[in-house]
Amino acid sequence: MLKNRFTVMLLLATGLFSQIVMADKSIEVSDAWIPDAPSVAKVRAGYLTVHNNSKAVITISHFSSPDFKKTMLHNTVLKDGMVQMEAVDQLSIKPGGKVDFKAESYHLMLINPKQKLYNGKKVKLRIHLKDGKTSSFTAVVRRRGESNDNDHSQHDMK
Amino acid sequence: MPIKQYLTPILLAVITVLSLTGGYWVSQQTQKRLPRTPDTLGATVVPEARELIPFELINQDNQAFTQENLKHKWSLIFFGFTHCPDICPSTLKTLQTFWQGLSVPVRNKTQIIFMSVDPKRDTPAIMKEYVQFFEPSFVAITGKLDQVTAFTRSLGVMYEYVPQGKGDYSVNHSAQITLIDPQARLRAIFPAPHNPNEMRRSYNEIFDFYKKD
């Protein structure tokens, strides 16, 4: 009986491990950052690049963060001289492709920070794919216009 | 006498030619045109500056802000709201870069104004901290909703509230930056997207062209 339980646990652990490795190869988050903003700003933007390293289309369903009350995926659209913020239900990335979440384009809406955000502060975020896979990463708060647009993020997969 | 016979018509012809020439010259002087077209200028310059309707708003110090506060300086006004995470701070950053690159004499004759179209949430105290994060000299204004609507409409600026559930809302709004001249008249519009360096070149050109007015 004990041996069977051990075998099941071993299989589960092996399966989980293989999913981590597989997911890790399929999706990559880089340069995740949050523009520094006045402390009175209740809603922050989140910018990052998501790479699809797999040979299949991946679909982002949403993002989450324990550091904000609510996290949404939005797109800034300029239409007839008007700026519109459109909620995005899901976003697909073709095999080998990437999507940039950046100013005046796709971005994260990070609503009501649970702690004070300041330049250099690291924030936890998680990307959720439609197939159930998720990946956690960190984003760093930094000033807009800084030229060091290199990779500030770290991520692991589940 | 043949000469006397033709003197009057000749005199009339000379006067007519002089009048037409003079009239054309005067019209050229009064209808000043920028040498560049709007396409290359990056701004839409109003051919004849338009007077603003009287208005009464409040600034970040909860002081009255009227057309008098737009006089004696050029004013660049951007419309937005502080719950806006992307385009508003992005444009204020653009205006910060634009502002920092102006020469001191031009900067002394210029003010940057952020107008909140969300007066329900954007109190003077919130607006003050918000704009001064980007540049301490930036001005923030808002007002009662009807006043905000009247002022924005007079400038051709639009905004609309978009419900987002549970009483929350976002605001769609015009992305333009509006240029008011030192006589408190609408002079030009900088349509989005905005590049600080291109905008500064255009602004300097407009500033130099009209500075003798």
Coordinates of C-alpha atoms in Angstrom, one line a residue:
Chain A
M1 CA 0.0 0.0 0.0
L2 CA 2.8 2.4 1.0
K3 CA 4.8 1.4 -2.0
N4 CA 1.8 2.2 -4.2
R5 CA 1.4 5.6 -2.6
F6 CA 5.0 6.3 -3.2
T7 CA 4.7 5.3 -6.8
V8 CA 1.7 7.6 -7.3
M9 CA 3.6 10.5 -5.7
L10 CA 6.6 9.8 -7.8
L11 CA 4.5 9.8 -11.0
L12 CA 2.8 13.0 -10.0
A13 CA 6.1 14.6 -9.2
T14 CA 7.6 13.5 -12.4
G15 CA 4.6 14.8 -14.3
L16 CA 4.7 18.1 -12.6
F17 CA 8.4 18.4 -13.3
S18 CA 8.0 17.6 -16.9
Q19 CA 5.3 20.3 -17.2
I20 CA 7.6 22.8 -15.6
V21 CA 10.3 22.0 -18.1
M22 CA 7.9 22.0 -21.0
A23 CA 6.2 25.2 -20.0
D24 CA 9.5 26.9 -19.3
K25 CA 10.6 26.2 -22.9
S26 CA 7.3 27.4 -24.3
I27 CA 6.9 30.8 -22.8
E28 CA 9.3 33.4 -21.7
V29 CA 8.6 36.8 -20.0
S30 CA 11.2 39.5 -20.3
D31 CA 11.7 43.1 -19.3
A32 CA 8.7 43.3 -17.0
W33 CA 8.5 46.7 -15.4
I34 CA 6.1 49.1 -13.9
P35 CA 6.6 52.9 -14.5
D36 CA 7.1 54.9 -11.4
A37 CA 4.1 57.1 -10.8
P38 CA 2.8 59.5 -8.2
S39 CA 1.7 57.8 -5.0
V40 CA -1.8 59.1 -5.5
A41 CA -2.1 57.0 -8.8
K42 CA -4.5 54.2 -7.9
V43 CA -4.0 52.4 -11.2
R44 CA -0.6 51.5 -12.6
A45 CA 0.6 50.2 -15.9
G46 CA 2.6 47.1 -16.3
Y47 CA 4.9 46.5 -19.3
L48 CA 6.6 43.4 -20.4
T49 CA 7.4 41.2 -23.4
V50 CA 6.0 37.7 -23.7
H51 CA 7.8 35.3 -26.1
N52 CA 6.2 32.1 -27.4
N53 CA 9.1 29.7 -27.8
S54 CA 6.9 26.8 -28.7
K55 CA 5.7 25.4 -32.0
A56 CA 2.1 26.0 -31.2
V57 CA -0.1 29.1 -30.7
I58 CA -0.3 30.1 -27.0
T59 CA -3.2 32.2 -25.7
I60 CA -2.8 34.5 -22.7
S61 CA -6.1 34.5 -20.7
H62 CA -5.1 36.9 -17.9
F63 CA -2.5 38.1 -15.4
S64 CA -2.7 38.1 -11.6
S65 CA -0.7 39.6 -8.8
P66 CA -0.9 39.3 -5.0
D67 CA 0.4 42.9 -4.8
F68 CA -2.6 44.5 -6.4
K69 CA -6.3 44.3 -5.7
K70 CA -7.1 43.6 -9.4
T71 CA -5.1 43.0 -12.5
M72 CA -6.5 43.5 -16.0
L73 CA -5.2 43.2 -19.6
H74 CA -5.9 46.3 -21.6
N75 CA -5.1 47.9 -24.9
T76 CA -4.8 51.6 -25.5
V77 CA -6.4 52.5 -28.8
L78 CA -6.3 55.8 -30.6
K79 CA -9.5 56.2 -32.7
D80 CA -10.6 59.4 -34.3
G81 CA -8.4 61.4 -32.0
M82 CA -9.9 59.7 -28.9
V83 CA -7.9 57.5 -26.5
Q84 CA -9.9 54.4 -25.6
M85 CA -8.9 51.8 -23.1
E86 CA -10.2 48.4 -24.2
A87 CA -10.3 45.4 -22.0
V88 CA -8.7 42.4 -23.7
D89 CA -10.3 39.0 -23.0
Q90 CA -7.4 36.9 -24.3
L91 CA -4.4 37.4 -26.5
S92 CA -2.8 34.8 -28.8
I93 CA 0.9 34.6 -29.8
K94 CA 1.9 32.7 -32.9
P95 CA 4.7 30.1 -32.6
G96 CA 8.0 31.8 -32.3
G97 CA 6.3 35.1 -31.9
K98 CA 6.2 37.7 -29.1
V99 CA 3.9 40.4 -27.8
D100 CA 5.2 43.7 -26.4
F101 CA 3.1 45.2 -23.6
K102 CA 4.2 48.8 -23.8
A103 CA 3.1 52.4 -23.5
E104 CA 0.1 53.4 -25.6
S105 CA -0.4 49.7 -26.6
Y106 CA -1.2 46.5 -24.8
H107 CA -0.5 46.9 -21.1
L108 CA -1.5 45.6 -17.7
M109 CA -3.9 47.6 -15.6
L110 CA -2.6 47.1 -12.0
I111 CA -5.4 48.4 -9.8
N112 CA -5.0 49.5 -6.2
P113 CA -1.5 48.6 -5.1
K114 CA -1.5 46.8 -1.7
Q115 CA 1.9 48.3 -0.8
K116 CA 3.8 51.4 -1.5
L117 CA 5.5 51.3 -4.9
Y118 CA 8.8 53.1 -5.4
N119 CA 11.6 53.2 -7.9
G120 CA 13.5 49.8 -7.6
K121 CA 10.6 48.0 -5.9
K122 CA 10.0 44.5 -7.1
V123 CA 6.4 43.2 -7.7
K124 CA 5.1 39.7 -8.1
L125 CA 3.1 38.9 -11.2
R126 CA 1.7 35.8 -12.8
I127 CA 0.8 35.1 -16.4
H128 CA -2.1 32.6 -17.0
L129 CA -2.5 30.8 -20.3
K130 CA -5.8 29.5 -21.6
D131 CA -4.5 25.9 -21.4
G132 CA -4.1 26.3 -17.6
K133 CA -0.3 26.8 -17.5
T134 CA 0.9 29.7 -15.5
S135 CA 4.2 31.4 -15.0
S136 CA 5.3 33.7 -12.2
F137 CA 7.7 36.6 -12.8
T138 CA 8.7 39.8 -11.1
A139 CA 8.4 43.3 -12.5
V140 CA 10.6 46.2 -11.3
V141 CA 9.3 49.7 -10.7
R142 CA 11.4 52.2 -12.6
R143 CA 11.1 55.6 -14.1
R144 CA 9.7 56.2 -17.6
G145 CA 12.2 57.1 -20.2
E146 CA 15.1 55.3 -18.6
S147 CA 17.2 53.8 -21.4
N148 CA 18.1 50.6 -19.5
D149 CA 15.4 48.5 -21.2
N150 CA 17.1 45.3 -20.5
D151 CA 15.7 42.3 -18.7
H152 CA 14.7 43.1 -15.2
S153 CA 12.5 40.1 -14.7
Q154 CA 12.9 36.7 -13.3
H155 CA 10.3 33.9 -13.9
D156 CA 9.5 30.3 -13.1
M157 CA 6.9 28.1 -14.4
K158 CA 4.1 25.9 -13.0
Chain B
M1 CA -6.2 119.7 -74.6
P2 CA -5.3 116.0 -75.1
I3 CA -3.2 115.7 -71.9
K4 CA -5.9 117.2 -69.7
Q5 CA -8.4 114.8 -71.3
Y6 CA -6.3 111.7 -70.2
L7 CA -5.1 113.0 -66.9
T8 CA -8.1 112.0 -64.8
P9 CA -8.3 108.4 -66.1
I10 CA -4.5 108.0 -65.7
L11 CA -4.7 109.3 -62.2
L12 CA -7.6 107.0 -61.4
A13 CA -5.7 104.0 -62.8
V14 CA -2.6 104.8 -60.7
I15 CA -4.7 105.2 -57.6
T16 CA -6.5 101.9 -58.3
V17 CA -3.2 100.1 -58.9
L18 CA -1.7 101.6 -55.7
S19 CA -4.8 100.7 -53.7
L20 CA -4.8 97.1 -54.9
T21 CA -1.1 96.7 -54.3
G22 CA -1.4 98.3 -50.9
G23 CA -4.4 96.2 -50.0
Y24 CA -2.6 93.0 -51.0
W25 CA 0.4 94.0 -49.0
V26 CA -1.7 94.7 -45.9
S27 CA -3.6 91.5 -46.3
Q28 CA -0.3 89.6 -46.5
Q29 CA 0.9 91.3 -43.3
T30 CA -2.3 90.7 -41.4
Q31 CA -2.9 87.1 -42.6
K32 CA 0.4 85.7 -41.4
R33 CA 1.1 82.2 -42.5
L34 CA 3.6 79.8 -41.1
P35 CA 6.1 78.8 -43.7
R36 CA 5.5 75.1 -43.1
T37 CA 2.4 73.2 -43.8
P38 CA 0.5 71.5 -40.9
D39 CA 1.7 68.1 -42.2
T40 CA 5.3 69.0 -41.8
L41 CA 4.8 71.2 -38.7
G42 CA 3.2 68.4 -36.7
A43 CA 0.5 70.7 -35.4
T44 CA -2.8 72.0 -36.8
V45 CA -2.5 75.8 -36.6
V46 CA -5.9 77.6 -36.5
P47 CA -5.8 80.2 -39.3
E48 CA -7.4 82.8 -37.1
A49 CA -6.9 82.5 -33.3
R50 CA -10.2 81.8 -31.6
E51 CA -11.3 83.5 -28.4
L52 CA -12.3 81.2 -25.6
I53 CA -15.6 81.4 -23.9
P54 CA -15.4 82.7 -20.3
F55 CA -14.9 79.9 -17.9
E56 CA -14.2 79.3 -14.2
L57 CA -12.3 76.2 -13.1
I58 CA -10.0 75.5 -10.1
N59 CA -6.3 74.7 -10.0
Q60 CA -4.3 72.3 -7.9
D61 CA -4.3 74.7 -5.0
N62 CA -8.1 75.0 -5.1
Q63 CA -7.8 78.5 -6.5
A64 CA -10.0 79.9 -9.2
F65 CA -8.6 79.4 -12.7
T66 CA -10.1 81.5 -15.5
Q67 CA -9.2 82.9 -18.9
E68 CA -7.0 85.5 -17.1
N69 CA -4.7 82.6 -16.0
L70 CA -4.1 81.8 -19.7
K71 CA -2.9 85.3 -20.6
H72 CA 0.7 86.5 -20.9
K73 CA 2.0 83.0 -21.5
W74 CA 1.6 80.3 -24.1
S75 CA -0.3 77.3 -22.6
L76 CA -0.2 73.7 -23.6
I77 CA -3.2 71.8 -22.2
F78 CA -3.5 68.0 -22.0
F79 CA -6.7 66.4 -21.0
G80 CA -6.9 63.2 -18.9
F81 CA -7.4 61.7 -15.5
T82 CA -5.2 60.4 -12.7
H83 CA -6.8 56.9 -12.8
C84 CA -5.4 56.5 -16.3
P85 CA -2.4 54.2 -16.1
D86 CA -1.0 54.5 -19.6
I87 CA -1.6 57.4 -22.0
C88 CA -1.9 60.1 -19.4
P89 CA 1.4 59.5 -17.5
S90 CA 3.0 58.7 -20.8
T91 CA 2.0 62.0 -22.3
L92 CA 2.9 63.9 -19.1
K93 CA 6.4 62.3 -19.4
T94 CA 6.5 63.5 -23.0
L95 CA 5.6 67.0 -21.8
Q96 CA 8.2 66.8 -19.1
T97 CA 10.9 66.0 -21.8
F98 CA 9.5 68.6 -24.1
W99 CA 9.6 71.2 -21.2
Q100 CA 13.1 70.4 -20.1
G101 CA 14.4 70.9 -23.7
L102 CA 12.9 74.4 -24.1
S103 CA 15.3 77.3 -23.9
V104 CA 14.9 79.4 -20.7
P105 CA 13.3 82.4 -22.5
V106 CA 10.7 80.2 -24.2
R107 CA 10.1 78.2 -21.0
N108 CA 9.5 81.5 -19.1
K109 CA 6.7 82.3 -21.6
T110 CA 5.2 78.8 -21.5
Q111 CA 3.0 76.9 -19.0
I112 CA 2.0 73.2 -19.1
I113 CA -1.5 72.4 -17.9
F114 CA -3.0 69.0 -17.1
M115 CA -6.8 69.2 -17.1
S116 CA -8.6 66.4 -15.4
V117 CA -11.9 65.4 -17.0
D118 CA -12.6 63.3 -13.9
P119 CA -13.4 65.9 -11.2
K120 CA -15.3 63.3 -9.1
R121 CA -12.1 61.5 -8.3
D122 CA -9.4 64.1 -9.0
T123 CA -9.4 66.5 -6.1
P124 CA -7.0 69.5 -6.2
A125 CA -4.7 67.7 -3.7
I126 CA -4.6 64.6 -5.8
M127 CA -4.0 66.6 -9.0
K128 CA -1.2 68.6 -7.3
E129 CA 0.8 65.5 -6.3
Y130 CA 0.1 63.9 -9.6
V131 CA 1.4 66.7 -11.9
Q132 CA 4.2 67.8 -9.7
F133 CA 5.6 64.3 -9.8
F134 CA 6.5 65.0 -13.4
E135 CA 7.4 68.7 -13.0
P136 CA 6.9 71.0 -10.1
S137 CA 5.9 73.9 -12.3
F138 CA 3.1 72.0 -14.1
V139 CA -0.4 73.3 -13.5
A140 CA -3.4 71.0 -12.9
I141 CA -7.0 72.2 -13.4
T142 CA -10.5 70.8 -13.2
G143 CA -13.9 72.0 -12.1
K144 CA -17.5 71.1 -11.7
L145 CA -18.6 68.6 -14.3
D146 CA -20.7 71.2 -16.3
Q147 CA -17.8 73.6 -16.3
V148 CA -15.4 70.9 -17.4
T149 CA -17.8 69.9 -20.2
A150 CA -18.3 73.5 -21.4
F151 CA -14.6 74.3 -21.4
T152 CA -13.6 71.1 -23.2
R153 CA -16.4 71.4 -25.8
S154 CA -15.3 75.0 -26.5
L155 CA -11.9 73.6 -27.4
G156 CA -13.3 70.6 -29.4
V157 CA -12.1 68.2 -26.8
M158 CA -14.3 65.2 -26.0
Y159 CA -14.5 62.7 -23.2
E160 CA -16.9 60.0 -22.1
Y161 CA -17.2 57.8 -19.0
V162 CA -17.1 54.1 -19.6
P163 CA -18.5 51.9 -16.8
Q164 CA -16.3 49.0 -15.7
G165 CA -18.6 47.3 -13.1
K166 CA -19.0 47.7 -9.4
G167 CA -19.3 51.5 -9.8
D168 CA -15.9 51.8 -11.3
Y169 CA -15.3 53.5 -14.6
S170 CA -12.7 54.6 -17.1
V171 CA -12.7 57.7 -19.2
N172 CA -12.1 57.8 -23.0
H173 CA -10.8 61.2 -23.9
S174 CA -9.3 63.3 -26.7
A175 CA -5.5 62.7 -27.0
Q176 CA -4.6 66.1 -28.4
I177 CA -2.5 68.7 -26.7
T178 CA -4.1 72.1 -27.2
L179 CA -2.1 75.3 -27.6
I180 CA -3.5 78.5 -26.3
D181 CA -1.8 81.8 -27.1
P182 CA -0.9 84.6 -24.6
Q183 CA -4.2 86.4 -25.5
A184 CA -6.1 83.3 -24.2
R185 CA -7.1 82.2 -27.7
L186 CA -7.0 78.8 -29.3
R187 CA -4.0 78.8 -31.6
A188 CA -3.0 75.2 -32.5
I189 CA -3.6 71.6 -31.8
F190 CA -0.9 68.9 -31.5
P191 CA -2.6 65.6 -32.4
A192 CA -1.4 62.3 -30.9
P193 CA 0.9 60.5 -30.9
H194 CA 3.4 63.0 -29.4
N195 CA 7.1 63.0 -29.8
P196 CA 8.7 65.5 -27.4
N197 CA 11.5 66.5 -29.7
E198 CA 9.3 66.9 -32.8
M199 CA 6.7 68.8 -30.7
R200 CA 9.4 71.1 -29.4
R201 CA 10.6 72.0 -32.9
S202 CA 7.0 72.7 -34.0
Y203 CA 6.3 74.7 -30.8
N204 CA 9.4 76.8 -31.2
E205 CA 8.5 77.6 -34.8
I206 CA 5.0 78.7 -33.8
F207 CA 6.3 80.6 -30.8
D208 CA 8.9 82.5 -32.9
F209 CA 6.4 83.2 -35.7
Y210 CA 3.8 84.8 -33.4
K211 CA 6.0 86.3 -30.7
K212 CA 5.6 89.8 -32.2
D213 CA 1.8 89.6 -32.0

